[in-house]
Amino acid sequence: MPISIVLSGLILTVQALSGNGLAGAAWFSVVNAINAARLALARHQLKEPGVQDDLTRVWLRLRWFGRLALLAGFTWSFLAVLTAGYTTSQASLHLIILAGISAGAVTYGSSYAAAAIYFITPPLLIAAACC
């Protein structure tokens, strides 16, 4: 999540400098609201005693992690909207950031691979469709 926050901040800065700050700010707000929800879920699980022993509750939490990852992936897909289908002059930077965050999700998603897959699939499909 910290990398997502930093990279979304970089995209917000690029959008603001290119004159599309309002759309960039809206996108940034949604991305980081989802990040906050993901972090809150992780912190809540750490504080809740006995959850690791109850497989039903663990599975439920993993499903929530997956849903939030998918929601984050859809939000990152909106980079295509911010760059008019990756045709603006900022598109190459956005694609580099998208590739990096996708690679990072795969690298750090080994504990629950489904969340990484849910996260990277929507933006990569949209990017492939636009290019």
PDB file of N, CA, C and O in Angstrom, residues 34 38 63-77 114-123:
ATOM      1  N   ILE A  34      -9.514   3.435  -1.044  1.00  0.00           N
ATOM      2  CA  ILE A  34      -9.446   1.970  -1.112  1.00  0.00           C
ATOM      3  C   ILE A  34      -8.216   1.463  -0.371  1.00  0.00           C
ATOM      4  O   ILE A  34      -8.293   0.468   0.356  1.00  0.00           O
ATOM      5  N   ARG A  38      -8.104  -1.152   2.755  1.00  0.00           N
ATOM      6  CA  ARG A  38      -7.277  -2.359   2.760  1.00  0.00           C
ATOM      7  C   ARG A  38      -6.366  -2.391   3.987  1.00  0.00           C
ATOM      8  O   ARG A  38      -6.206  -3.430   4.632  1.00  0.00           O
ATOM      9  N   ARG A  63     -11.414 -13.179   1.294  1.00  0.00           N
ATOM     10  CA  ARG A  63     -12.341 -12.740   0.249  1.00  0.00           C
ATOM     11  C   ARG A  63     -12.468 -11.225   0.244  1.00  0.00           C
ATOM     12  O   ARG A  63     -12.540 -10.608  -0.822  1.00  0.00           O
ATOM     13  N   TRP A  64     -12.495 -10.608   1.432  1.00  0.00           N
ATOM     14  CA  TRP A  64     -12.559  -9.146   1.503  1.00  0.00           C
ATOM     15  C   TRP A  64     -11.286  -8.521   0.944  1.00  0.00           C
ATOM     16  O   TRP A  64     -11.334  -7.509   0.244  1.00  0.00           O
ATOM     17  N   PHE A  65     -10.139  -9.129   1.241  1.00  0.00           N
ATOM     18  CA  PHE A  65      -8.886  -8.641   0.662  1.00  0.00           C
ATOM     19  C   PHE A  65      -8.938  -8.725  -0.862  1.00  0.00           C
ATOM     20  O   PHE A  65      -8.508  -7.814  -1.564  1.00  0.00           O
ATOM     21  N   GLY A  66      -9.480  -9.818  -1.374  1.00  0.00           N
ATOM     22  CA  GLY A  66      -9.613  -9.987  -2.817  1.00  0.00           C
ATOM     23  C   GLY A  66     -10.555  -8.968  -3.435  1.00  0.00           C
ATOM     24  O   GLY A  66     -10.263  -8.391  -4.485  1.00  0.00           O
ATOM     25  N   ARG A  67     -11.681  -8.731  -2.793  1.00  0.00           N
ATOM     26  CA  ARG A  67     -12.647  -7.749  -3.313  1.00  0.00           C
ATOM     27  C   ARG A  67     -12.047  -6.342  -3.346  1.00  0.00           C
ATOM     28  O   ARG A  67     -12.234  -5.603  -4.316  1.00  0.00           O
ATOM     29  N   LEU A  68     -11.371  -5.983  -2.280  1.00  0.00           N
ATOM     30  CA  LEU A  68     -10.747  -4.653  -2.247  1.00  0.00           C
ATOM     31  C   LEU A  68      -9.623  -4.543  -3.268  1.00  0.00           C
ATOM     32  O   LEU A  68      -9.431  -3.484  -3.876  1.00  0.00           O
ATOM     33  N   ALA A  69      -8.897  -5.628  -3.492  1.00  0.00           N
ATOM     34  CA  ALA A  69      -7.851  -5.616  -4.516  1.00  0.00           C
ATOM     35  C   ALA A  69      -8.468  -5.447  -5.906  1.00  0.00           C
ATOM     36  O   ALA A  69      -7.949  -4.697  -6.737  1.00  0.00           O
ATOM     37  N   LEU A  70      -9.573  -6.118  -6.166  1.00  0.00           N
ATOM     38  CA  LEU A  70     -10.257  -5.971  -7.447  1.00  0.00           C
ATOM     39  C   LEU A  70     -10.771  -4.546  -7.624  1.00  0.00           C
ATOM     40  O   LEU A  70     -10.621  -3.950  -8.697  1.00  0.00           O
ATOM     41  N   LEU A  71     -11.326  -3.986  -6.575  1.00  0.00           N
ATOM     42  CA  LEU A  71     -11.795  -2.603  -6.627  1.00  0.00           C
ATOM     43  C   LEU A  71     -10.630  -1.644  -6.897  1.00  0.00           C
ATOM     44  O   LEU A  71     -10.749  -0.718  -7.702  1.00  0.00           O
ATOM     45  N   ALA A  72      -9.499  -1.899  -6.262  1.00  0.00           N
ATOM     46  CA  ALA A  72      -8.304  -1.082  -6.520  1.00  0.00           C
ATOM     47  C   ALA A  72      -7.846  -1.246  -7.964  1.00  0.00           C
ATOM     48  O   ALA A  72      -7.456  -0.278  -8.616  1.00  0.00           O
ATOM     49  N   GLY A  73      -7.917  -2.461  -8.482  1.00  0.00           N
ATOM     50  CA  GLY A  73      -7.540  -2.700  -9.870  1.00  0.00           C
ATOM     51  C   GLY A  73      -8.423  -1.941 -10.836  1.00  0.00           C
ATOM     52  O   GLY A  73      -7.938  -1.348 -11.809  1.00  0.00           O
ATOM     53  N   PHE A  74      -9.729  -1.933 -10.578  1.00  0.00           N
ATOM     54  CA  PHE A  74     -10.636  -1.159 -11.433  1.00  0.00           C
ATOM     55  C   PHE A  74     -10.304   0.332 -11.360  1.00  0.00           C
ATOM     56  O   PHE A  74     -10.353   1.045 -12.364  1.00  0.00           O
ATOM     57  N   THR A  75      -9.956   0.787 -10.180  1.00  0.00           N
ATOM     58  CA  THR A  75      -9.614   2.197 -10.023  1.00  0.00           C
ATOM     59  C   THR A  75      -8.338   2.531 -10.785  1.00  0.00           C
ATOM     60  O   THR A  75      -8.260   3.562 -11.456  1.00  0.00           O
ATOM     61  N   TRP A  76      -7.334   1.672 -10.706  1.00  0.00           N
ATOM     62  CA  TRP A  76      -6.107   1.898 -11.466  1.00  0.00           C
ATOM     63  C   TRP A  76      -6.376   1.820 -12.964  1.00  0.00           C
ATOM     64  O   TRP A  76      -5.647   2.401 -13.761  1.00  0.00           O
ATOM     65  N   SER A  77      -7.421   1.132 -13.376  1.00  0.00           N
ATOM     66  CA  SER A  77      -7.786   1.076 -14.794  1.00  0.00           C
ATOM     67  C   SER A  77      -8.165   2.443 -15.330  1.00  0.00           C
ATOM     68  O   SER A  77      -8.059   2.699 -16.527  1.00  0.00           O
ATOM     69  N   ALA A 114      -4.515 -14.645  -5.216  1.00  0.00           N
ATOM     70  CA  ALA A 114      -5.755 -14.185  -5.849  1.00  0.00           C
ATOM     71  C   ALA A 114      -5.883 -12.667  -5.769  1.00  0.00           C
ATOM     72  O   ALA A 114      -6.317 -12.027  -6.724  1.00  0.00           O
ATOM     73  N   ALA A 115      -5.487 -12.080  -4.659  1.00  0.00           N
ATOM     74  CA  ALA A 115      -5.580 -10.624  -4.515  1.00  0.00           C
ATOM     75  C   ALA A 115      -4.699  -9.928  -5.544  1.00  0.00           C
ATOM     76  O   ALA A 115      -5.106  -8.937  -6.150  1.00  0.00           O
ATOM     77  N   ALA A 116      -3.500 -10.433  -5.768  1.00  0.00           N
ATOM     78  CA  ALA A 116      -2.614  -9.840  -6.774  1.00  0.00           C
ATOM     79  C   ALA A 116      -3.206  -9.983  -8.171  1.00  0.00           C
ATOM     80  O   ALA A 116      -3.170  -9.048  -8.966  1.00  0.00           O
ATOM     81  N   ILE A 117      -3.772 -11.122  -8.458  1.00  0.00           N
ATOM     82  CA  ILE A 117      -4.391 -11.350  -9.768  1.00  0.00           C
ATOM     83  C   ILE A 117      -5.588 -10.430  -9.953  1.00  0.00           C
ATOM     84  O   ILE A 117      -5.762  -9.831 -11.015  1.00  0.00           O
ATOM     85  N   TYR A 118      -6.406 -10.308  -8.918  1.00  0.00           N
ATOM     86  CA  TYR A 118      -7.565  -9.413  -8.992  1.00  0.00           C
ATOM     87  C   TYR A 118      -7.117  -7.967  -9.212  1.00  0.00           C
ATOM     88  O   TYR A 118      -7.769  -7.207  -9.913  1.00  0.00           O
ATOM     89  N   PHE A 119      -6.014  -7.584  -8.582  1.00  0.00           N
ATOM     90  CA  PHE A 119      -5.534  -6.216  -8.682  1.00  0.00           C
ATOM     91  C   PHE A 119      -4.989  -5.903 -10.075  1.00  0.00           C
ATOM     92  O   PHE A 119      -5.296  -4.871 -10.651  1.00  0.00           O
ATOM     93  N   ILE A 120      -4.168  -6.786 -10.629  1.00  0.00           N
ATOM     94  CA  ILE A 120      -3.472  -6.437 -11.867  1.00  0.00           C
ATOM     95  C   ILE A 120      -4.282  -6.692 -13.124  1.00  0.00           C
ATOM     96  O   ILE A 120      -4.032  -6.064 -14.148  1.00  0.00           O
ATOM     97  N   THR A 121      -5.260  -7.577 -13.078  1.00  0.00           N
ATOM     98  CA  THR A 121      -5.972  -7.945 -14.299  1.00  0.00           C
ATOM     99  C   THR A 121      -6.729  -6.774 -14.950  1.00  0.00           C
ATOM    100  O   THR A 121      -6.548  -6.532 -16.149  1.00  0.00           O
ATOM    101  N   PRO A 122      -7.575  -6.042 -14.235  1.00  0.00           N
ATOM    102  CA  PRO A 122      -8.318  -4.970 -14.919  1.00  0.00           C
ATOM    103  C   PRO A 122      -7.432  -3.906 -15.578  1.00  0.00           C
ATOM    104  O   PRO A 122      -7.616  -3.615 -16.765  1.00  0.00           O
ATOM    105  N   PRO A 123      -6.445  -3.332 -14.876  1.00  0.00           N
ATOM    106  CA  PRO A 123      -5.665  -2.294 -15.546  1.00  0.00           C
ATOM    107  C   PRO A 123      -4.827  -2.807 -16.712  1.00  0.00           C
ATOM    108  O   PRO A 123      -4.654  -2.107 -17.709  1.00  0.00           O
TER     109      PRO A 123
END
